One Martini backbone bead per residue (centre of mass of N, CA, C, O) as a GRO file, in nm:
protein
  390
    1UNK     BB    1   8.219   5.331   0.035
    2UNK     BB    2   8.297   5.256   0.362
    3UNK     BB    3   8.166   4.997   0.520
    4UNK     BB    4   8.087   4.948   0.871
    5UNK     BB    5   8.196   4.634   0.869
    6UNK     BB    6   8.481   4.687   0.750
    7UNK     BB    7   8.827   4.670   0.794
    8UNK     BB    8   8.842   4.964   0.738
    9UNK     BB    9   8.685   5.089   0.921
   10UNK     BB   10   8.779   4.950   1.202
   11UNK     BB   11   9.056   5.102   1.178
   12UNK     BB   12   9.015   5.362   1.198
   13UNK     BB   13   8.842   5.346   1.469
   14UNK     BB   14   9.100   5.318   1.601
   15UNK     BB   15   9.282   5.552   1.514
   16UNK     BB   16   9.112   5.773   1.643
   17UNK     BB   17   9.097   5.632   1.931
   18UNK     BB   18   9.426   5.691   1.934
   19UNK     BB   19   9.420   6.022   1.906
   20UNK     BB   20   9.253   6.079   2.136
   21UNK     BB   21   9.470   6.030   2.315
   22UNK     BB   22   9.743   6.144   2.179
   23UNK     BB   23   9.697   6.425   2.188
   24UNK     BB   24   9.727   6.778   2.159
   25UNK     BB   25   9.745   7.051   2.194
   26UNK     BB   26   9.578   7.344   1.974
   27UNK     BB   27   9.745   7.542   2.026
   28UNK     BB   28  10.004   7.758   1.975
   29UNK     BB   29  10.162   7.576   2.174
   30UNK     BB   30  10.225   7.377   1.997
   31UNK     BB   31  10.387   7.177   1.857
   32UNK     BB   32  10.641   7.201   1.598
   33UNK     BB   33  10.844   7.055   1.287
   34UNK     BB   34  10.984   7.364   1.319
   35UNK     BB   35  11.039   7.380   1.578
   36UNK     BB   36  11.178   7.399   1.880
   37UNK     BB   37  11.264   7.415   2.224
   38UNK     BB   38  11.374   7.710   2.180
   39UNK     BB   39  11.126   7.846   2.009
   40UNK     BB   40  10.917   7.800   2.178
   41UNK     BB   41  10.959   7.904   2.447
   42UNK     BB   42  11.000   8.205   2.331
   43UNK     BB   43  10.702   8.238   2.251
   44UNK     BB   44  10.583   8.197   2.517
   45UNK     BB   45  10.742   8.459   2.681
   46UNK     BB   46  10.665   8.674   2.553
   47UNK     BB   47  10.351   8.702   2.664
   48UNK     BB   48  10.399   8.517   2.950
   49UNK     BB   49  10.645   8.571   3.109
   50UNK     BB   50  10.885   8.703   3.328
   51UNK     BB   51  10.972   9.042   3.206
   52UNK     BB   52  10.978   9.288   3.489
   53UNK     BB   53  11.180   9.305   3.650
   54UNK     BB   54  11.427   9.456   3.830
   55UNK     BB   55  11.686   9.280   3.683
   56UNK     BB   56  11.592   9.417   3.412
   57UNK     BB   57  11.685   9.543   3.195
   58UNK     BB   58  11.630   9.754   2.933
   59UNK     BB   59  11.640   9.832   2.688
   60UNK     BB   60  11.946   9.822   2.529
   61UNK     BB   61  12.081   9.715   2.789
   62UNK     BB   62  12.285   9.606   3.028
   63UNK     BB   63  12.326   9.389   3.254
   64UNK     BB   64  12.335   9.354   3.566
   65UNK     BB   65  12.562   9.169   3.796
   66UNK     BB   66  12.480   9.226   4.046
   67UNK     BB   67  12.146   9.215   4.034
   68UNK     BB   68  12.153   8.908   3.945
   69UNK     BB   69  12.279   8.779   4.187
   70UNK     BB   70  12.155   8.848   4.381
   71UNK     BB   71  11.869   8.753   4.310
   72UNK     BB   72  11.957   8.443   4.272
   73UNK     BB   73  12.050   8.401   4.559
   74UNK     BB   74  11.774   8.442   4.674
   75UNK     BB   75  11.647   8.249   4.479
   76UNK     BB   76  11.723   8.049   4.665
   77UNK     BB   77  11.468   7.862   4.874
   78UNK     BB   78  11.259   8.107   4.681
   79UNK     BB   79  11.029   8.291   4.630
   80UNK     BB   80  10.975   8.538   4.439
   81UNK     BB   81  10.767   8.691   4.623
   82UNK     BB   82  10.911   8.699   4.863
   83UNK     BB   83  11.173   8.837   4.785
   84UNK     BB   84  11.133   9.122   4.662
   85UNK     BB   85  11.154   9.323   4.903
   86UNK     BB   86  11.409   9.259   4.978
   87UNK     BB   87  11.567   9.323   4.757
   88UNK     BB   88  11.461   9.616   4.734
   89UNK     BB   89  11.644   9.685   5.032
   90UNK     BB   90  11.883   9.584   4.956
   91UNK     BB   91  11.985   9.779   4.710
   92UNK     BB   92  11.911  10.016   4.838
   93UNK     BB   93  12.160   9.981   5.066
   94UNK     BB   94  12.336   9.822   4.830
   95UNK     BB   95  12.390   9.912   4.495
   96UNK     BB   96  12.685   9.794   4.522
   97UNK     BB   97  12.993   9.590   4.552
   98UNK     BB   98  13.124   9.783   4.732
   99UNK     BB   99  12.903   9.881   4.934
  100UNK     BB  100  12.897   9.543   5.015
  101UNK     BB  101  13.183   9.516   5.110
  102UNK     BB  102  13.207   9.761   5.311
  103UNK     BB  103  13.024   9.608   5.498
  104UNK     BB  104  12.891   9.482   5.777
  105UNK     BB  105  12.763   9.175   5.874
  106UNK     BB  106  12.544   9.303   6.036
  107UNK     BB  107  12.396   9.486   5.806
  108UNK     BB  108  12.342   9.246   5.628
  109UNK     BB  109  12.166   9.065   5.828
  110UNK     BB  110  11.950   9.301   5.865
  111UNK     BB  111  11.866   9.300   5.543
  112UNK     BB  112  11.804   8.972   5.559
  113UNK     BB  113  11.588   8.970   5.780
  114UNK     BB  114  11.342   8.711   5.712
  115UNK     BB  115  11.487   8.522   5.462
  116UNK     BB  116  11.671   8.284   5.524
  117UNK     BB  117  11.962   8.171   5.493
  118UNK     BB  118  12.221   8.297   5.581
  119UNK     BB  119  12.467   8.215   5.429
  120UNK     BB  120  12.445   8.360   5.204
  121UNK     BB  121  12.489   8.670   5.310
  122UNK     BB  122  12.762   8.583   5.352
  123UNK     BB  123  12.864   8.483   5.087
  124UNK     BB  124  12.793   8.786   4.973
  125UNK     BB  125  13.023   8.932   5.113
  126UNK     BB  126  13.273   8.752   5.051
  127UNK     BB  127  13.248   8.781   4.743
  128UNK     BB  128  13.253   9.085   4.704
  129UNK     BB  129  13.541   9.114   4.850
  130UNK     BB  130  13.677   8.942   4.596
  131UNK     BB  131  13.610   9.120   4.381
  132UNK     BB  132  13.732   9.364   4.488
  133UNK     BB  133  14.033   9.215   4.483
  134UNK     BB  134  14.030   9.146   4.153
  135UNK     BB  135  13.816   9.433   3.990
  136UNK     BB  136  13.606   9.237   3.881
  137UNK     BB  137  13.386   9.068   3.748
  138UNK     BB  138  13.243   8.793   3.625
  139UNK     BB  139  13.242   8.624   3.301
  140UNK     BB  140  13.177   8.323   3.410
  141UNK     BB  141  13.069   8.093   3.500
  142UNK     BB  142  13.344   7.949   3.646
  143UNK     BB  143  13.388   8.232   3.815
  144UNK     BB  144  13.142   8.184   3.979
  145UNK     BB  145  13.176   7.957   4.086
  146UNK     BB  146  13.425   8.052   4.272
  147UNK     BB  147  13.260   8.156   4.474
  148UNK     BB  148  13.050   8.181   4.742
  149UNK     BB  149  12.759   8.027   4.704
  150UNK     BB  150  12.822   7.941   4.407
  151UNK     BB  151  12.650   7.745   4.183
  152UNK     BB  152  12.627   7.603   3.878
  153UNK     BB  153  12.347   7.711   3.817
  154UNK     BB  154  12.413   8.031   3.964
  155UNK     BB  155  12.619   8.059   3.695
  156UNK     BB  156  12.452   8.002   3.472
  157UNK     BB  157  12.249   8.216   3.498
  158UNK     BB  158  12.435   8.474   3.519
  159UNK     BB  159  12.577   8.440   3.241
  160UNK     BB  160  12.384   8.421   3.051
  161UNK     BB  161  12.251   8.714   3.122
  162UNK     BB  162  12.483   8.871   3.108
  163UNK     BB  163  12.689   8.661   2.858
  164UNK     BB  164  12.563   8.468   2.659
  165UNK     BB  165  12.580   8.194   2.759
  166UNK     BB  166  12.610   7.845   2.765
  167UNK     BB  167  12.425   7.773   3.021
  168UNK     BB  168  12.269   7.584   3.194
  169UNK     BB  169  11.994   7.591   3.400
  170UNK     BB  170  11.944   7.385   3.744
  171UNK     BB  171  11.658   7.431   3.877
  172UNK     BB  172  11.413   7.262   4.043
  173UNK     BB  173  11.223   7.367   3.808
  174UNK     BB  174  11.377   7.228   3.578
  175UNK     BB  175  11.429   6.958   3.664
  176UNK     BB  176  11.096   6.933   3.651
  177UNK     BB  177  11.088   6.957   3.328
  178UNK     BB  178  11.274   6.759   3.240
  179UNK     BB  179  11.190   6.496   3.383
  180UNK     BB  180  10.942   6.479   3.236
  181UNK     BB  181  11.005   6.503   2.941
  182UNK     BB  182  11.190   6.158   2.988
  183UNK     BB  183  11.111   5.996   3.208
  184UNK     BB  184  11.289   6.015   3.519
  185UNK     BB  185  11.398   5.732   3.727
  186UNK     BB  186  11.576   5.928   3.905
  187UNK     BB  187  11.572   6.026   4.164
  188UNK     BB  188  11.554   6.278   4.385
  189UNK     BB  189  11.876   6.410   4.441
  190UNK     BB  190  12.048   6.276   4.235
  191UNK     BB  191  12.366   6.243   4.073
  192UNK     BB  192  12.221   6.117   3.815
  193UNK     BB  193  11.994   6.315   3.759
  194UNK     BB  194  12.149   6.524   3.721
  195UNK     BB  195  12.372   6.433   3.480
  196UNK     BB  196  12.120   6.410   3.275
  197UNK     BB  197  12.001   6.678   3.279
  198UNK     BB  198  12.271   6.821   3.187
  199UNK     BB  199  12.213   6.678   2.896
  200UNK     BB  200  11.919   6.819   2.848
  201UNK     BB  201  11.974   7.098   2.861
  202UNK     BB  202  12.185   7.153   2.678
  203UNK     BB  203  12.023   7.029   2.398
  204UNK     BB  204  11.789   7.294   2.430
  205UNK     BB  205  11.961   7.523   2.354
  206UNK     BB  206  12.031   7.776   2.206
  207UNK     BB  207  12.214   7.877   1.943
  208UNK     BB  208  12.209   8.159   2.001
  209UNK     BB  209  12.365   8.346   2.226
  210UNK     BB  210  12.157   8.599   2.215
  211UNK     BB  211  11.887   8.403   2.345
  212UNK     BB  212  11.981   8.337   2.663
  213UNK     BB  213  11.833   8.516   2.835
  214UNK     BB  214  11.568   8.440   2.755
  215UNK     BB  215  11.565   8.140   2.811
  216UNK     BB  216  11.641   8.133   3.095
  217UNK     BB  217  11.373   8.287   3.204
  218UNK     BB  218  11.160   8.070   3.047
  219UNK     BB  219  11.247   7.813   3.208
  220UNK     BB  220  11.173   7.954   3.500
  221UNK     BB  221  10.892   7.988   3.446
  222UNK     BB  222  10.790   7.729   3.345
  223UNK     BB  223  10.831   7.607   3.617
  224UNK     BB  224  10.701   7.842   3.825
  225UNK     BB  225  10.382   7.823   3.651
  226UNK     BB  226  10.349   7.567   3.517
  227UNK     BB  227  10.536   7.326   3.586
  228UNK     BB  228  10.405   7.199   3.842
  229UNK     BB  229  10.396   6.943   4.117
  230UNK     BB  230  10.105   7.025   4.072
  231UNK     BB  231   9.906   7.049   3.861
  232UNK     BB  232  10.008   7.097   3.587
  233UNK     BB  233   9.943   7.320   3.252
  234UNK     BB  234   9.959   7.151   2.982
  235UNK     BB  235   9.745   7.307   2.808
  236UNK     BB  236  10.030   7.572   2.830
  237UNK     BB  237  10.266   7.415   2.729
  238UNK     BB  238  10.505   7.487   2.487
  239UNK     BB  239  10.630   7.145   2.559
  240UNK     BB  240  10.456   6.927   2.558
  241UNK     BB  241  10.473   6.736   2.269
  242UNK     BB  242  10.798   6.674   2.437
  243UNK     BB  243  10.619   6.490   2.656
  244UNK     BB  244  10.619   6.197   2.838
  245UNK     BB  245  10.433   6.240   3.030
  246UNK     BB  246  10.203   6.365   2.897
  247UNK     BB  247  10.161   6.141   2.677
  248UNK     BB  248  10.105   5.892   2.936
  249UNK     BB  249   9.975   6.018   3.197
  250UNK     BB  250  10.270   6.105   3.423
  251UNK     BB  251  10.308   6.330   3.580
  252UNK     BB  252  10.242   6.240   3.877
  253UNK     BB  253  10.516   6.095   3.898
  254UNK     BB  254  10.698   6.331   3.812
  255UNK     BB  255  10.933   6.341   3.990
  256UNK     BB  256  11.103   6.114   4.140
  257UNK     BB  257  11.097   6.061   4.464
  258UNK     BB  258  11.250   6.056   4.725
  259UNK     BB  259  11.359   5.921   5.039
  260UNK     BB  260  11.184   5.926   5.299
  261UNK     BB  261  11.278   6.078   5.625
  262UNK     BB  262  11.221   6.136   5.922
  263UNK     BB  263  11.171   6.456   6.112
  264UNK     BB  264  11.355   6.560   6.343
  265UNK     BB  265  11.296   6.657   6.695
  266UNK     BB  266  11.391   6.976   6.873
  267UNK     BB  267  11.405   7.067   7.200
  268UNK     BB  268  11.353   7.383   7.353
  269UNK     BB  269  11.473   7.663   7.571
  270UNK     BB  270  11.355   8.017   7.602
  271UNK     BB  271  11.504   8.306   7.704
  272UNK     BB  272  11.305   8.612   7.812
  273UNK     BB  273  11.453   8.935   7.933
  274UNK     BB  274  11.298   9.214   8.092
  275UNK     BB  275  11.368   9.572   8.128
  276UNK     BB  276  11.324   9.828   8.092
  277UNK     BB  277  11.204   9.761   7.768
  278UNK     BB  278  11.415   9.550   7.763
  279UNK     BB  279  11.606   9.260   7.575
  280UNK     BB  280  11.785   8.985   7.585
  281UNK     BB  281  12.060   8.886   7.375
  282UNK     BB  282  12.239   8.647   7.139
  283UNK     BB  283  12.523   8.664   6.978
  284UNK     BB  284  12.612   8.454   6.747
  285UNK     BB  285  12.807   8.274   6.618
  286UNK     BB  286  12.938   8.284   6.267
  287UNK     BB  287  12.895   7.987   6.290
  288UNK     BB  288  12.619   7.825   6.215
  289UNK     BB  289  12.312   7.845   6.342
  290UNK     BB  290  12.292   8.150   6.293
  291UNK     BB  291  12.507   8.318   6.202
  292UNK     BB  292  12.528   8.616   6.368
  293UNK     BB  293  12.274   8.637   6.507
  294UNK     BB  294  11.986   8.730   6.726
  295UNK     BB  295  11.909   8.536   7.047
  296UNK     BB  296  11.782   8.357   7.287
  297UNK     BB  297  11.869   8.232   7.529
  298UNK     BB  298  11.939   7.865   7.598
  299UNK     BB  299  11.864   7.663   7.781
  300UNK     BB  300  11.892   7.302   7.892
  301UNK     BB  301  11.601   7.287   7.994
  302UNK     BB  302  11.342   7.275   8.177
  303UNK     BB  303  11.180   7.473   8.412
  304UNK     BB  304  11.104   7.534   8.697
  305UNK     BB  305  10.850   7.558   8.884
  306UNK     BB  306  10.702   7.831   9.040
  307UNK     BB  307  10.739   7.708   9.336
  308UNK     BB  308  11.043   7.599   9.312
  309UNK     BB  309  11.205   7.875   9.243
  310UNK     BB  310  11.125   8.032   9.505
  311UNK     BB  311  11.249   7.829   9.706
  312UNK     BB  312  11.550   7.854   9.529
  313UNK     BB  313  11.556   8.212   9.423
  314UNK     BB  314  11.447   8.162   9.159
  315UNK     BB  315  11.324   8.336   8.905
  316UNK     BB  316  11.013   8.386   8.777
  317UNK     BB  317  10.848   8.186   8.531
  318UNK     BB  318  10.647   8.285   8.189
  319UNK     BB  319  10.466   8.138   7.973
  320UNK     BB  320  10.451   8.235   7.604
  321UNK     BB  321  10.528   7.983   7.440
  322UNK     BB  322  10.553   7.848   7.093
  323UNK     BB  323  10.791   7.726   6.890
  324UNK     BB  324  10.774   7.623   6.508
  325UNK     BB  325  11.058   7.537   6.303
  326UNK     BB  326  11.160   7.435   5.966
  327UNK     BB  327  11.414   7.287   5.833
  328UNK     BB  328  11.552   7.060   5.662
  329UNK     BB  329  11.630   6.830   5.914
  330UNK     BB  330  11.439   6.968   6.104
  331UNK     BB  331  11.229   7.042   6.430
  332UNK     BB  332  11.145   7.327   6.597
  333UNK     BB  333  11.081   7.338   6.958
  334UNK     BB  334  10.989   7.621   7.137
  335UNK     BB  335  11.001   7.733   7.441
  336UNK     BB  336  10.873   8.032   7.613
  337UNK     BB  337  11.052   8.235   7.900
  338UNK     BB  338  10.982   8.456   8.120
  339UNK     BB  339  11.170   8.709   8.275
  340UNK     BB  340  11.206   8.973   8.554
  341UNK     BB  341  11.485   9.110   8.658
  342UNK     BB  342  11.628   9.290   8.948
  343UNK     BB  343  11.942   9.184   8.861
  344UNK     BB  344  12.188   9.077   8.843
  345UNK     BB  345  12.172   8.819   8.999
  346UNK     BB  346  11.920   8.707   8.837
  347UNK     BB  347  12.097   8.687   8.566
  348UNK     BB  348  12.275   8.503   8.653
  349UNK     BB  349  12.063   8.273   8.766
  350UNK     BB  350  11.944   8.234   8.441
  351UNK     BB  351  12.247   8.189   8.305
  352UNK     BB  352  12.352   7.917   8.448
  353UNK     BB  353  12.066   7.738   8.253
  354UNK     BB  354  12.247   7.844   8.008
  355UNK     BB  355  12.413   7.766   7.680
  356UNK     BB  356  12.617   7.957   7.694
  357UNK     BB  357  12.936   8.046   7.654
  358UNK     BB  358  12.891   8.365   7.602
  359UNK     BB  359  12.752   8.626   7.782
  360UNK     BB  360  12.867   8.878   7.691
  361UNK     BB  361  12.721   8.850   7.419
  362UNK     BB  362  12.511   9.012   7.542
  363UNK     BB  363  12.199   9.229   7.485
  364UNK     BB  364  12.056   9.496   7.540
  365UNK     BB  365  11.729   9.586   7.367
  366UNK     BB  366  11.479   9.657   7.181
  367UNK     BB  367  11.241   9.538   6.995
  368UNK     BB  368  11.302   9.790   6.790
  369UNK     BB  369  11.545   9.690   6.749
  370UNK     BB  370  11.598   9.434   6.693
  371UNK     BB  371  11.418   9.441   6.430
  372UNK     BB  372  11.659   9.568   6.274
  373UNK     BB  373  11.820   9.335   6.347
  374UNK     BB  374  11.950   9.013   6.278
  375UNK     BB  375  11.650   8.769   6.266
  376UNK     BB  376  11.499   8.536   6.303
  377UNK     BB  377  11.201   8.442   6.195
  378UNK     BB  378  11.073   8.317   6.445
  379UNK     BB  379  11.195   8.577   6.645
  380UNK     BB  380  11.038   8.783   6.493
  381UNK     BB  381  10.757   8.686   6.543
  382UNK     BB  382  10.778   8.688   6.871
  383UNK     BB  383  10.819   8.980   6.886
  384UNK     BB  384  10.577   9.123   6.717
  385UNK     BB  385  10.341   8.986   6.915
  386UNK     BB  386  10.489   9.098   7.209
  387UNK     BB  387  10.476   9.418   7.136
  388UNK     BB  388  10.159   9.423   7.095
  389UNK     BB  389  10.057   9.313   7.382
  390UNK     BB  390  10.243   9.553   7.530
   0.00000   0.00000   0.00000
């Protein structure tokens, strides 16, 4: 019997209190000194994993690359939830690569419209036109990678999903499992970063390549549904036990994050002109912020005050509100202007002070039609506000 107070003992009651730091989950979902990193992936994708999306082949058959790319295009940028109704609506309108390649821009842009980031929907449509004069879809993640808005990450999940290339996918949430598991010092969004991880991703894939479709979505839901950017559910991921940040409890250090820098506000003036049940809209230039949608003529300027306006002939404007919308670099802030002309001449001079190039581009149309056609997320919620109060 080893005494309490022997060095036996006291050696013990260490080893158990550093043992009791450092363990791991104890469910199936742990480590095993026989499992690799994608052998857990997979038993835990078995029961757990998002298996039924609408893009998933059924048992047997082979999956559709037109319908994985759809897919992927639309999740860049994108969470699941708000995509899925967008999918089924935009495959619904446009079923096969020729249907989309035949389709004209604006067709396609509203389709698209409400889902944001619309060079995706301009770049899916001129790859559809590239495929369709090549004669066949892309085979390889390389082919993949060649068509526009197709970048390493959306051609390497498609290449795994359709042809069981061994090709890692690093999307946002990947490269987030992939930084905890090494406890990445590189900042995030850094070139170096990305090195890093494309050569630890590669070195987790499944040797067999008919296992590639199903990792590649398991690694992407256990991004998206466990290893979450705040509290993530350590003790249901099936790769915690080689994880070196949950094994120091420095989750929340990882990944590290880029340098922050203070995101500029630009202020806009929108006219919004209404005349028997219609509204003006302009169909902007296809390049550029919103290209090729409609959207409200903007100002120059703040608009004259209202008894100003009067004084000078200048038809009387009446704000209806503010939007504020978050891109990318920056912050839009639009103050909305009502104007309802009643001539020709009325037109002419509220678009005097407008920043339009071409005003010619202007189309009057009821704002359920304009529903119908592709229109910023911003100025589709002013339309929906403004419909409902008149």
């Amino acid at each position: 019997m080893v005494e309490p107070d022997s060095p036996a003992f006291r050696a013990a009651r260490i080893f158990d209190a550093w043992f009791r730091r450092n363990e791991r989950p104890t469910t199936a979902m742990s480590v095993s000194a026989e499992l690799s990193f994608s052998e857990l992936l997979l038993r835990w994708a078995a029961d757990h994993g998002r298996n039924a999306l609408p893009w998933h082949p059924r048992a047997g058959e082979p999956a559709d690359p037109y319908r994985v790319w759809v897919s992927e295009i639309m999740l860049q940028q994108t969470q699941l939830s708000t995509m899925l109704p967008y999918y089924h609506r935009f495959v619904a309108r446009f079923p096969s690569v020729r249907d989309l390649a035949l389709a004209q821009e604006s067709e396609v842009l509203a389709a698209w419209s409400g889902l944001g980031y619309y060079a995706r929907a301009r770049n899916l449509l001129a790859a559809s036109r590239a495929i369709e004069r090549g004669g066949c879809m892309p085979r390889s993640a390389s082919e993949w990678e060649a068509l526009p808005g197709v970048g390493a990450s959306t051609a390497a999940a498609i290449a795994s999903v359709t042809r069981c290339e061994r090709a890692a996918v690093l999307d946002g949430n990947v490269r987030r499992v992939f930084a905890r598991q090494v406890c990445a010092t590189e900042p995030w969004g850094s070139a170096a970063l990305a090195r890093r991880l494309q050569v630890e991703a590669q070195a987790r894939l499944p040797l067999e390549a008919r296992q590639m479709p199903a990792y590649t979505q398991a690694i992407m839901d256990l991004g998206a549904t466990v290893c979450l950017p705040r509290r993530p559910a350590c003790s249901r991921c099936p790769v915690a036990g080689s994880c070196l940040a949950f094994a120091r409890e420095q989750t929340d250090r990882f990944p590290v994050p880029a340098d922050k820098r203070a995101r500029p506000t630009r202020q806009a003036w929108w006219l919004l002109m209404q005349h028997e049940g219609q509204w003006a809209f302009l169909r902007r230039p296809p390049q550029g912020l919103w290209g090729g949608l409609l959207t409200l003529p903007e100002l120059a300027s703040a608009p004259p005050r209202s008894l100003e306006a009067r004084r000078s002939g200048h038809p009387d404007l009446q704000s209806v509100g503010e939007i504020v919308h978050d891109f990318t670099h920056f912050t839009l802030k639009a103050a909305v202007f009502r104007a309802q002309p009643q001539s020709q001449q009325d037109v002419q001079t509220l678009m005097s002070d407008s920043l339009a190039d071409d005003p010619s581009a202007m189309v009057w149309i009821t704002p359920e039609r304009a529903l119908q056609e592709g229109l910023p997320a911003p100025l589709r919620r002013l339309v929906v506000s403004l419909g409902r109060d008149e």
